[in-house]
Coordinates of C-alpha atoms and ligand atoms in Angstrom, one line a residue:
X283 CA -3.7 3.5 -60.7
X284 CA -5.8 4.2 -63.6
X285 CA -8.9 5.4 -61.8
X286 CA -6.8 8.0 -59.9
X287 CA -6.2 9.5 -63.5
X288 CA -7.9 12.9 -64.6
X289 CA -10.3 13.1 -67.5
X290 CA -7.7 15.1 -69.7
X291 CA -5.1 12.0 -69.1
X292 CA -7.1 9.0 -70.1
X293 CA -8.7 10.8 -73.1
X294 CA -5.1 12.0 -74.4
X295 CA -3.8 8.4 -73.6
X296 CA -6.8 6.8 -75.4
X297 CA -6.3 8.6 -78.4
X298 CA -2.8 8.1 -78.4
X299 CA -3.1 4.5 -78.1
X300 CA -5.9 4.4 -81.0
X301 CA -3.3 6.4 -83.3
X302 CA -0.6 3.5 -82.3
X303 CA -2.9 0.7 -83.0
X304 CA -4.0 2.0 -86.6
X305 CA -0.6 2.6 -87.3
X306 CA 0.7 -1.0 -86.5
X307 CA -2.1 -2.3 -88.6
X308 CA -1.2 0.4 -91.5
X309 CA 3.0 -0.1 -91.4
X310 CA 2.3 -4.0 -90.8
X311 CA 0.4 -3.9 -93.9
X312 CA 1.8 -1.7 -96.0
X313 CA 5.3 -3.7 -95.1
X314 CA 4.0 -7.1 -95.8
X315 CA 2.9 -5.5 -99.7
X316 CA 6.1 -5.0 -100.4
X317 CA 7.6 -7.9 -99.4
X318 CA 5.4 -9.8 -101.6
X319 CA 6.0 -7.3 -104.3
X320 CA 9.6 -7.6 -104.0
X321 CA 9.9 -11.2 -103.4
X322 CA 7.9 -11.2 -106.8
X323 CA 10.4 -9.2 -108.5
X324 CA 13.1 -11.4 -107.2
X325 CA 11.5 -14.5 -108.1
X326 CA 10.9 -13.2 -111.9
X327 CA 15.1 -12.1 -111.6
X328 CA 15.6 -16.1 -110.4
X329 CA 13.3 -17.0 -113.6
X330 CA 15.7 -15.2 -115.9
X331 CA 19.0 -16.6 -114.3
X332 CA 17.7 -20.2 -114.2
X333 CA 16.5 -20.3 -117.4
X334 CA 20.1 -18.8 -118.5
X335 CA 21.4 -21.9 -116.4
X336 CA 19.2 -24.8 -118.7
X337 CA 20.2 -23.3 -121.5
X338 CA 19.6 -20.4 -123.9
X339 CA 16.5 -20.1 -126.0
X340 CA 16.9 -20.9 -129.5
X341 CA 18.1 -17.8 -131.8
X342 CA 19.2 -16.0 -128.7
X343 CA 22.2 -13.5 -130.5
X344 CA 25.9 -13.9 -128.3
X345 CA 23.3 -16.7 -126.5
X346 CA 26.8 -19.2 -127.9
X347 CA 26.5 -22.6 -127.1
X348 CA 27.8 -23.4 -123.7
X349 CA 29.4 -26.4 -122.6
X350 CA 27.3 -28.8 -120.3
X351 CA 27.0 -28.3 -116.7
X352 CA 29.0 -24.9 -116.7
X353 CA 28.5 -22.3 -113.5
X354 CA 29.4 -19.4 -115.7
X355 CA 25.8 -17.9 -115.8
X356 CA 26.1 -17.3 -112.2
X357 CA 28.4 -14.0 -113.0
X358 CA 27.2 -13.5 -116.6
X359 CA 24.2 -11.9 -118.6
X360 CA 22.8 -9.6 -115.5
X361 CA 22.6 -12.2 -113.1
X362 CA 22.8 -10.1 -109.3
X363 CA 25.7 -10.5 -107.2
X364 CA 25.8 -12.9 -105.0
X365 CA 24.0 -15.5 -107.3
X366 CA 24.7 -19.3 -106.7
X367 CA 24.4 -22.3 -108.8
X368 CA 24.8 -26.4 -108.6
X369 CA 24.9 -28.6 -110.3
X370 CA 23.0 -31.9 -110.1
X371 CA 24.4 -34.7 -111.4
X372 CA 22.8 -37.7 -113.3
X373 CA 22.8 -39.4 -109.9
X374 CA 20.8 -36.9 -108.5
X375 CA 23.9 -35.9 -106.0
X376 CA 25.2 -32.5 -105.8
X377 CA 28.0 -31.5 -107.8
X378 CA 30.1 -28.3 -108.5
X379 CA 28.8 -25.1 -107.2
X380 CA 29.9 -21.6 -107.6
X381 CA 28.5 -18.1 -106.1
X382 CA 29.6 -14.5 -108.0
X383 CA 31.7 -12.3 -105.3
X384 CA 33.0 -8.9 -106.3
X385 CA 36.6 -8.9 -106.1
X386 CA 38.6 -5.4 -105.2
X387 CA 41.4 -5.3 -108.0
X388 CA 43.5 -1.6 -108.4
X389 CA 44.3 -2.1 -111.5
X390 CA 41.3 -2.8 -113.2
X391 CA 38.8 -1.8 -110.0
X392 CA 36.1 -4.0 -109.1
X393 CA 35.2 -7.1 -110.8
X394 CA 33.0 -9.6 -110.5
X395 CA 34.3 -13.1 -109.9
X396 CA 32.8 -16.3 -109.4
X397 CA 34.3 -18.6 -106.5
X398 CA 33.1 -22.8 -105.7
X399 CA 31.4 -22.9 -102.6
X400 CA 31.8 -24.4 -99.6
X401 CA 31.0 -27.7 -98.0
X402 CA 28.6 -25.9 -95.8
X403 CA 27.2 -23.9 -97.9
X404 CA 26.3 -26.6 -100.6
X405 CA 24.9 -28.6 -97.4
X406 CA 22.1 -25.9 -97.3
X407 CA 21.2 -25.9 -101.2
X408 CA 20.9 -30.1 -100.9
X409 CA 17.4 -29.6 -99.4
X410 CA 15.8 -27.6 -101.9
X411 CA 12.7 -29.1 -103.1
X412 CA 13.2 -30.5 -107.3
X413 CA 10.0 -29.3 -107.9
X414 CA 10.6 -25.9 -110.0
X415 CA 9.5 -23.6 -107.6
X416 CA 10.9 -21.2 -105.8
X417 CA 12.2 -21.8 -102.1
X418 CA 13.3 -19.8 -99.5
X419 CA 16.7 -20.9 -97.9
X420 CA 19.0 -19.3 -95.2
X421 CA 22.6 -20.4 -96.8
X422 CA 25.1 -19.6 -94.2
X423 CA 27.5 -17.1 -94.3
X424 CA 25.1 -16.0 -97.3
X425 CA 21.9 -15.3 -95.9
X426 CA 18.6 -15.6 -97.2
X427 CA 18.0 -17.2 -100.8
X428 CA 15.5 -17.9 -103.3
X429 CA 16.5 -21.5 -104.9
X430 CA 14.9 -23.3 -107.8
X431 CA 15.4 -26.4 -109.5
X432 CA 15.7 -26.1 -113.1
X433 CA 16.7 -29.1 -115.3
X434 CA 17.7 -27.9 -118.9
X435 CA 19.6 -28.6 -121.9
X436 CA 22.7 -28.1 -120.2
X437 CA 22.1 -30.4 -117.2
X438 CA 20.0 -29.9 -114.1
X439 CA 21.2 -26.8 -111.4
X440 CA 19.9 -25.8 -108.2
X441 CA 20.2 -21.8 -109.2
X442 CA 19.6 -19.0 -106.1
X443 CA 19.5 -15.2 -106.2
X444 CA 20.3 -13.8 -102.8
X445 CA 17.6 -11.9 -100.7
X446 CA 19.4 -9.5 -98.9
X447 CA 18.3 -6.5 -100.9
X448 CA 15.1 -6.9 -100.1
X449 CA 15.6 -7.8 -96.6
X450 CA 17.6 -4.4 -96.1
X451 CA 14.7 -2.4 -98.5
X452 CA 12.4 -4.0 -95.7
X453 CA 14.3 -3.5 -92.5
X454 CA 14.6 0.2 -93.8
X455 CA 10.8 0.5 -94.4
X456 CA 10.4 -0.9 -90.7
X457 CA 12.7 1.7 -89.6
X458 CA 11.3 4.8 -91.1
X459 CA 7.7 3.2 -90.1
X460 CA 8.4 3.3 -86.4
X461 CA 10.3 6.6 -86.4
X462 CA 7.4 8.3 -88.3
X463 CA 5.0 6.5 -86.2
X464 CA 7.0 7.3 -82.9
X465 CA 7.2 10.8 -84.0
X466 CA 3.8 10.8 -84.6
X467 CA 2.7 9.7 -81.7
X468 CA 4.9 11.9 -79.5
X469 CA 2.9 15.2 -81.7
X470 CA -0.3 13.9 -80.9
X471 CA 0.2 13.7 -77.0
X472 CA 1.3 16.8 -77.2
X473 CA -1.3 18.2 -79.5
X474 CA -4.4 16.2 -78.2
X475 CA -2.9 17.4 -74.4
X476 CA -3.2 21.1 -75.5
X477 CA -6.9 20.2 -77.6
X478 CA -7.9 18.6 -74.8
X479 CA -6.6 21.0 -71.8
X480 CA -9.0 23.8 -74.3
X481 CA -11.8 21.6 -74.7
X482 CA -12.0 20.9 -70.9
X483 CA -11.8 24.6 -69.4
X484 CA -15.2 25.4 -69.9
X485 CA -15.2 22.3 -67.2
X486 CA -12.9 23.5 -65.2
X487 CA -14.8 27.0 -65.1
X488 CA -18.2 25.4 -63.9
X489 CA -16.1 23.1 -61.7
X490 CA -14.4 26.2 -59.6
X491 CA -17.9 28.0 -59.6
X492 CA -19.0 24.9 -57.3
X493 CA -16.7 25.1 -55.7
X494 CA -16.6 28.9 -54.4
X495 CA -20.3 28.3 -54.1
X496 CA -19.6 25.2 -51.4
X497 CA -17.3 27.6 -49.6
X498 CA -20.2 30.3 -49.2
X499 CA -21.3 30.3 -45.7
X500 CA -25.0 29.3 -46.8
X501 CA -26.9 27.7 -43.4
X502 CA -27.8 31.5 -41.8
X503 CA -28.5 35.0 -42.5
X504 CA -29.2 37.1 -45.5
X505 CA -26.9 35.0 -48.1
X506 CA -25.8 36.8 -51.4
X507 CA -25.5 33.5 -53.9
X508 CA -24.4 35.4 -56.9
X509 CA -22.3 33.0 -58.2
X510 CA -22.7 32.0 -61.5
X511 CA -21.2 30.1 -64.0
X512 CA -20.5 32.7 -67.1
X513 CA -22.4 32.7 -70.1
X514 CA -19.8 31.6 -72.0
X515 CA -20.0 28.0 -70.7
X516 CA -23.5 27.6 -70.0
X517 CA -24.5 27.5 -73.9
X518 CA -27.4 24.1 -73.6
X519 CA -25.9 23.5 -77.5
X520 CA -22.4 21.9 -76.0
X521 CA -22.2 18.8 -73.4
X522 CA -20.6 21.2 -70.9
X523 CA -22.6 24.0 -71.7
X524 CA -25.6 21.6 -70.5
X525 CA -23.8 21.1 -67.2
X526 CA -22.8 24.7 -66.8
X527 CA -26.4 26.1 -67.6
X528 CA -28.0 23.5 -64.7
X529 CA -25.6 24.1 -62.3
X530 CA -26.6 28.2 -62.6
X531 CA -30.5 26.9 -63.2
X532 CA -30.0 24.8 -59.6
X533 CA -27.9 28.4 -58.2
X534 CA -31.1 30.4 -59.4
X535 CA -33.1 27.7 -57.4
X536 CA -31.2 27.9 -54.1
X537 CA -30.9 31.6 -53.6
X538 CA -34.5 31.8 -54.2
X539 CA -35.4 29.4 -51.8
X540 CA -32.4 31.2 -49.2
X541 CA -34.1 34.6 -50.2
X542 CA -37.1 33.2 -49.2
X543 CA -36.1 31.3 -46.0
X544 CA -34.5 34.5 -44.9
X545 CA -37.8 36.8 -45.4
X546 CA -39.5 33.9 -43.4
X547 CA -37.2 34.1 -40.8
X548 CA -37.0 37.8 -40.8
X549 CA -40.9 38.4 -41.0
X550 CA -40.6 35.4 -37.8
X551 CA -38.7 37.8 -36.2
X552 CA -40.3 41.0 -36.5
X553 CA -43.3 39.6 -35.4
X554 CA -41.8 38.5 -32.3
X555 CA -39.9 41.9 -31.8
X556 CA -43.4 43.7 -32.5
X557 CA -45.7 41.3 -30.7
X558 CA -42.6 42.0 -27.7
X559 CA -42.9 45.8 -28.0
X560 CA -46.7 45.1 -28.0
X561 CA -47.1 43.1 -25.0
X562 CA -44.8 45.8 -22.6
X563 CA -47.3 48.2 -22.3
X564 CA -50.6 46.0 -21.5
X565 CA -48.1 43.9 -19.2
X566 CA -46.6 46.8 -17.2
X567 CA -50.6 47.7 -17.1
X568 CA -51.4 44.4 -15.3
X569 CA -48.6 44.9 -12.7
X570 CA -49.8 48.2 -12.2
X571 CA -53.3 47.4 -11.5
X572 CA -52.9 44.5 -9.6
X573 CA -50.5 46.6 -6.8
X574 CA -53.2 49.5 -7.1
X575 CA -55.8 47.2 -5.9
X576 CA -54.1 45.0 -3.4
X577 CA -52.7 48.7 -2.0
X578 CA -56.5 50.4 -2.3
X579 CA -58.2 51.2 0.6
X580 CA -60.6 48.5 0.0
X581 CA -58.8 45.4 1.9
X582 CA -59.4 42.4 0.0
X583 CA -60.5 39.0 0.8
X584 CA -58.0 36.5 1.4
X585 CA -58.6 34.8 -2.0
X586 CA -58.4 38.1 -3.5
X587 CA -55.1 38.9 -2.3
X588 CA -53.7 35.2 -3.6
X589 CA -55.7 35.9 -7.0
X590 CA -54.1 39.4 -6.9
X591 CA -50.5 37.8 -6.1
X592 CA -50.7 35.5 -8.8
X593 CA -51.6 38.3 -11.3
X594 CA -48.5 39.8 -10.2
X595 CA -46.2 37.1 -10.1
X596 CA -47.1 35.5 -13.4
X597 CA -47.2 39.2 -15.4
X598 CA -43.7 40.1 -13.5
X599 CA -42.9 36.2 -15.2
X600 CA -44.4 37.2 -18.4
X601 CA -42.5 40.1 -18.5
X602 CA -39.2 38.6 -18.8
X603 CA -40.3 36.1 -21.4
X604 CA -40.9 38.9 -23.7
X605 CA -37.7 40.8 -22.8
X606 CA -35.8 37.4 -23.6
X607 CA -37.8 37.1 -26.2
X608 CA -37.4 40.6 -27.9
X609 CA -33.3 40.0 -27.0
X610 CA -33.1 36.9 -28.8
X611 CA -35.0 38.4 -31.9
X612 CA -32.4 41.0 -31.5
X613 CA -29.9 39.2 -31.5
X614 CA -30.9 37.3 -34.5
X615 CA -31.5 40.3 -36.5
X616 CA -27.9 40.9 -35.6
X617 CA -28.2 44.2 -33.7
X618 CA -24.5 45.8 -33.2
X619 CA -23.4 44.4 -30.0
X620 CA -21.5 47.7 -27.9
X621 CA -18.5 46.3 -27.8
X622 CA -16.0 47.6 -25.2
X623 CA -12.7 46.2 -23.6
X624 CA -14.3 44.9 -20.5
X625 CA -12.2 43.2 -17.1
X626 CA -14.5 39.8 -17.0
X627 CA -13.2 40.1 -12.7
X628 CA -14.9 42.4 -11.5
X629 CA -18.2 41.6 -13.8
X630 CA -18.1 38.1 -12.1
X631 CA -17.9 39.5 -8.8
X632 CA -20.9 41.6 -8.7
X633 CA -22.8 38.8 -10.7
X634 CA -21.6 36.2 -7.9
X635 CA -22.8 38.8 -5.0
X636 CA -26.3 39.3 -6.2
X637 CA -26.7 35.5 -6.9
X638 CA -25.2 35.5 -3.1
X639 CA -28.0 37.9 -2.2
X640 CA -30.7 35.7 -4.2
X641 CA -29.7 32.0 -3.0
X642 CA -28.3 32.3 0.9
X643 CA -28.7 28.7 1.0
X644 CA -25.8 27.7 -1.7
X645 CA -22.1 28.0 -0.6
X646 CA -20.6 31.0 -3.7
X647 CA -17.4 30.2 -4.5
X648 CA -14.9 32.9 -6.5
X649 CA -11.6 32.0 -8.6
X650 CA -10.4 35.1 -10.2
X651 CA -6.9 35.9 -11.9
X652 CA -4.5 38.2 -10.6
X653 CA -4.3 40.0 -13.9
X654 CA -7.0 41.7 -15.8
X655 CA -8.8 39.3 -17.8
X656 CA -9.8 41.9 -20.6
X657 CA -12.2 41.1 -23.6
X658 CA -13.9 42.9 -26.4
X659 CA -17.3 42.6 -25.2
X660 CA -20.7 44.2 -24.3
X661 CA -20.5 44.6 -20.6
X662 CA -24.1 44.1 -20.2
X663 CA -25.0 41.3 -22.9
X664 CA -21.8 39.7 -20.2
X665 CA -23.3 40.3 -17.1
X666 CA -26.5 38.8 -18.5
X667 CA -24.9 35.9 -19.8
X668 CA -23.1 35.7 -16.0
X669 CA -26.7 36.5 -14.3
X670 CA -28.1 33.4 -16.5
X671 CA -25.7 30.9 -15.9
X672 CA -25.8 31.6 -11.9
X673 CA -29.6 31.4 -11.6
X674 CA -29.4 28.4 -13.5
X675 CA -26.8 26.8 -11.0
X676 CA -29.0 28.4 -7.8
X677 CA -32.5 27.2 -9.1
X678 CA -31.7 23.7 -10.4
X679 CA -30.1 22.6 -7.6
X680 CA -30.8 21.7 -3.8
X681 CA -29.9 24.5 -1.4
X682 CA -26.3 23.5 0.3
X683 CA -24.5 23.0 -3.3
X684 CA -21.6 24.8 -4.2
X685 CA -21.1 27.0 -7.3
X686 CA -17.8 28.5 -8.6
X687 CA -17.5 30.9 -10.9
X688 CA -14.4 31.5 -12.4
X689 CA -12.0 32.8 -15.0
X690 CA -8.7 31.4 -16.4
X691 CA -6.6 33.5 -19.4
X692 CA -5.0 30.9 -21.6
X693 CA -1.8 30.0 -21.4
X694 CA -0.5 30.9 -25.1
X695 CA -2.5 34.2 -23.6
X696 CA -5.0 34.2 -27.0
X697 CA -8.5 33.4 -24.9
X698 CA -9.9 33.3 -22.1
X699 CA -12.4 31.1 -20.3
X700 CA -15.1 31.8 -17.9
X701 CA -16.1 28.8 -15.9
X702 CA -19.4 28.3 -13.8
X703 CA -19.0 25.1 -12.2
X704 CA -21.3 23.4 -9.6
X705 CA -21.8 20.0 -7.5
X706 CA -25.3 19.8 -7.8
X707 CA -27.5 16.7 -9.4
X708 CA -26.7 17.9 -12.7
X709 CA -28.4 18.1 -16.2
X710 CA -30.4 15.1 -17.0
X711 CA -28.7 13.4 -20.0
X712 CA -31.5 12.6 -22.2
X713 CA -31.7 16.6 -22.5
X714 CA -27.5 17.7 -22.4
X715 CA -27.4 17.9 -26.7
X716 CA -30.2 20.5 -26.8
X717 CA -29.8 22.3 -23.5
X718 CA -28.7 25.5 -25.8
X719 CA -31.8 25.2 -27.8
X720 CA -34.7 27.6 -27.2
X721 CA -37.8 26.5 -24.5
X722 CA -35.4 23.1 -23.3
X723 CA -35.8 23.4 -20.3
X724 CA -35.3 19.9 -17.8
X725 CA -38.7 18.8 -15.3
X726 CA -41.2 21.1 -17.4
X727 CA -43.7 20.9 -14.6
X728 CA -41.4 21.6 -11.6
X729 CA -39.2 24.2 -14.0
X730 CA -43.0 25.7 -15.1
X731 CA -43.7 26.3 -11.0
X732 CA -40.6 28.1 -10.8
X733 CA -41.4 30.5 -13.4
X734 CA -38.8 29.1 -16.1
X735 CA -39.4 29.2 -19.4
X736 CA -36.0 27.7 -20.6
X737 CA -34.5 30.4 -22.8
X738 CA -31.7 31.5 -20.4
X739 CA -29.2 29.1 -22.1
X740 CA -30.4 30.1 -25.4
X741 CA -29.8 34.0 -24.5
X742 CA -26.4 32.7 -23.2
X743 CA -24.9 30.7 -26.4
X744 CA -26.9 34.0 -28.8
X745 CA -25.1 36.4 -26.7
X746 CA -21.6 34.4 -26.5
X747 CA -21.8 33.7 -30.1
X748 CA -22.3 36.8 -31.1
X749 CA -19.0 38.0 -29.0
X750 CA -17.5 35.5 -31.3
X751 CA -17.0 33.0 -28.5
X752 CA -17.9 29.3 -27.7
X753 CA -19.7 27.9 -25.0
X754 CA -19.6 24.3 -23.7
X755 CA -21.4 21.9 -21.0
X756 CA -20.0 19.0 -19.4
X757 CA -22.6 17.5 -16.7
X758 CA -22.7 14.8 -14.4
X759 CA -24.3 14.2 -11.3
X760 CA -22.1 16.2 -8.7
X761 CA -20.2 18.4 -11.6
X762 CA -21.6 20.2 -14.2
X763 CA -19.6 22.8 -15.6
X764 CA -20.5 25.1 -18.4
X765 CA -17.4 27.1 -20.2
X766 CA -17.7 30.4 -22.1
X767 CA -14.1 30.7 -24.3
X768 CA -13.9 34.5 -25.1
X769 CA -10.9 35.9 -27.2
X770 CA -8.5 37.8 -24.8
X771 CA -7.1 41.7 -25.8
X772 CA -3.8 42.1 -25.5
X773 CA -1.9 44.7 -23.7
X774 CA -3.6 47.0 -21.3
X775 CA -7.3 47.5 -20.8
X776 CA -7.4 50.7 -22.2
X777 CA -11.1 52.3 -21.8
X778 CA -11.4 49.3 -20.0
X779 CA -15.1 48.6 -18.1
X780 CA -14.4 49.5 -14.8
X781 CA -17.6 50.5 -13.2
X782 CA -18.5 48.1 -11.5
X783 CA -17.5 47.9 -8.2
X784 CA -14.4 45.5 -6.5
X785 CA -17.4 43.4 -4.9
X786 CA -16.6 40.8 -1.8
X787 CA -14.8 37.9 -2.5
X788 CA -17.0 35.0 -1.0
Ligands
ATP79 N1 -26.5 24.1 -13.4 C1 -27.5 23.3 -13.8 N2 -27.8 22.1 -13.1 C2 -28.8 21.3 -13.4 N3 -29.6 21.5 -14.5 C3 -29.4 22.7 -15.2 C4 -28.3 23.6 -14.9 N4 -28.4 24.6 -15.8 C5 -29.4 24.3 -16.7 N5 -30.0 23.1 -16.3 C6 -31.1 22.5 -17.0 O1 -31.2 23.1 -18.3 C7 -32.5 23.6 -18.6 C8 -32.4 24.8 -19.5 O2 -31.9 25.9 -18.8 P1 -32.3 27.3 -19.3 O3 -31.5 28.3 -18.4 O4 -32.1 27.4 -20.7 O5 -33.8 27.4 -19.0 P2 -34.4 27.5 -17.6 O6 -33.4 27.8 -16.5 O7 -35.3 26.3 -17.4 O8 -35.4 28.8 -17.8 P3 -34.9 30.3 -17.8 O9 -33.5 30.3 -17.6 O10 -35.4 30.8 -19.1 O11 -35.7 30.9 -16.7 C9 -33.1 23.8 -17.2 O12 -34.5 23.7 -17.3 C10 -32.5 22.8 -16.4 O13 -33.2 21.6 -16.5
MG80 MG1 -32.1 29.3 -16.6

């Protein structure tokens, strides 16, 4: 398939293919030159013996008269071997013909004889134009000829000189042509294969510095592009170099605009971590005040004490939005987890018996393993994912529903998997894709009135991502289940979490 071939390829095979093509058209020309040349010289040579055959010129010395209608010239006066004569007769019919043979003797070596020829071979002659030009004929058991007429003052002959010298001077020239040119060839494939290969490695270059740029990890965090293609092939005087030099000028583009995006996001994030650490103080202030007057010894009116209640509730509300705001930004900012091997058992059980204590109305369900389930976690980043996914299951569904928690190690033993399952109405489907985002949150008025400000799922997938984990949801109405996968540590727990207590098994 010639589209699947690479650039090196079709360039070597183009110019291979051009070399080929100008050297048909140079051996094809070259060979027909000569064979016009040589015919030429054999056609002078066929003059000489013809005109031999008519008769010799006047004065010629040893010329000797010759008796009419003798074949003698065909082996005398530097006639080639092979020549033929025949003579015509007054009629116009053929008569005697004769063709000079060399003849092995030992005694006196090789001579040359002439012999009459052959039915056949006169039958081929008989065609030959009489108009005192030369003729191409195939005699058999000959081969190719040039024939003339030539009527002359010793009768009329058909006179031939044979053409299988130049036929074998051609047919070598052919050979050598195609062997040189097949030679050639073959050198310039391998040559233009190696030319090429060099000329195309600047390409290669800027080709593998795209590609170790497309495996950087580019879409978060502080991103060191320094990845460049070297100087060397990102000269703008070369095609290449062009390529190279915009592919670094598009580099220097995009890690200015990631340097950029990252001091955005990191200013974003102080100033949520600052304005956090800013609102504490004023908050804690609020609650303060708010219990000192409702405890003074002034009593308050009635719609004092609501007013005063409301303070209290919606600063105690406020409160946790800016500790789950100031742990997001922390976790953002990538702030060392402590990591310790940590029993996920016993951290669910005290989770499931303070939701217990929070939501008497649902029925708390527990399925632990028998073994220690032990991860390299932060034991409280854990409990808070645990403490998140339970008030989600209590407060988003009617009182009566059931929630599980539990934990299941793998079976190839590699993770484990921390399950909070419950049979309430679910999570409404038009908001299941971005229920990890920050501030989704399902009936904004109702979830508002409850003091929800949607970021628990968001702490949950930060917190679980930066464990290394995954987290999943699968909802429908009567099963929603939502699945932390944690990576498991093998062996024994070793400074294992321990602390917290073996709780009740509801
Ligand atoms: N178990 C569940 N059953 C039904 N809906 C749920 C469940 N868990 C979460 N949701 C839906 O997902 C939304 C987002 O949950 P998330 O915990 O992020 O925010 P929130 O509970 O509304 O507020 P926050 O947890 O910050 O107080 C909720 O508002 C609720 O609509
Ligand atoms: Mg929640």
């Amino acid at each position: 398939m010639r589209g699947g071939w690479s650039l090196r390829t079709r360039l070597v095979v183009s110019a291979v293919a051009l070399i080929a093509v100008v050297a048909a058209v140079i051996g094809t020309v070259t060979t027909l030159a000569l064979r016009t040349y040589l015919y030429g010289q054999k056609d002078e040579q066929l003059q000489g013996v013809a005109q031999r055959a008519a008769g010799p010129p006047q004065g010629e010395p040893g010329g000797g008269p010759r008796s009419p209608g003798s074949l003698r010239f065909v082996t005398s006066g530097g006639a080639p071997l092979g020549t033929v004569g025949v003579q015509i007769l007054v009629d116009g019919s053929l008569g005697d013909g004769a063709v000079s043979v060399q003849q092995e003797s030992d005694a006196l070596g090789p001579r040359v004889m002439d012999r009459p020829l052959t039915g056949a071979e006169r039958a081929a002659l008989a065609d030959v134009p009489r108009d005192l030009e030369p003729h191409t004929v195939a005699v058999p058991g000959l081969g190719d000829y040039r024939v003339e007429y030539r009527p002359g003052a010793n009768g009329a002959f058909l006179v031939g000189v044979p053409l299988d010298e130049v036929h074998s001077t051609l047919g070598t020239l052919v050979v050598v042509e195609v062997c040189v040119t097949a030679a050639g060839l073959a050198a310039a494939g391998l040559a233009g294969g190696v030319l090429v290969g060099v000329a195309l490695r600047p390409l290669r270059r800027v080709a593998a510095t795209a590609t170790r740029v497309s495996e950087l990890p580019l879409h978060s965090g502080e991103v060191a592009l320094h990845e460049r293609v070297p100087e060397a092939e990102a000269d703008p005087g070369t095609e290449v170099g062009r390529v190279g030099a915009a592919l670094n000028r598009m580099l220097d583009h995009v890690h200015s605009a990631l340097h950029a995006r990252q001091e955005s996001e990191t200013r974003v994030r102080q100033f949520v971590a600052d304005a956090g650490h800013e609102l504490r103080t004023p908050l804690a202030s609020i609650r303060g005040y708010a219990e000192l007057t409702r405890r003074g010894r002034e009593q308050p009116g009635p719609d004092t004490r609501h007013a005063l209640d409301r303070i209290e509730s919606e600063a105690t509300r406020m409160t946790g939005l800016v500790e789950d705001l100031l742990l997001l930004a922390r976790l953002d900012a990538g702030r060392p987890l402590a990591y310790r091997n940590t029993d996920l058992s016993p951290l669910v059980v005290d989770a499931v018996s303070d939701a217990r204590a929070a939501g008497p109305d649902h029925v708390w369900r527990l399925d632990l393993p028998d073994d220690p389930a032990v991860v390299r976690a932060d034991p409280e980043r854990l409990h808070q994912v645990l403490v998140n996914l339970l008030a989600n299951a209590r407060t988003h569904t009617p009182p009566g529903t059931t929630v599980t928690a539990a934990v299941r190690v793998s079976q190839c033993r590699s993770g484990v998997v921390l399950e909070v399952r419950d049979d309430g109405p679910g999570i409404p489907p038009g908001l299941l894709p971005y229920v990890f985002e920050r501030f989704a949150r399902g009936d904004a008025s109702r979830s508002r009135h409850a003091g929800s400000t949607g970021l628990g799922l968001a702490i949950v997938h930060a917190v679980v991502t930066a464990h290394g984990g995954t987290v999943d949801v699968t909802s429908t109405p009567g099963h929603t289940v939502f699945s932390v996968r944690l990576a498991l540590v093998r062996g024994e727990p070793g400074d294992s979490q321990t602390a917290h207590s073996a709780g009740t098994r509801v």
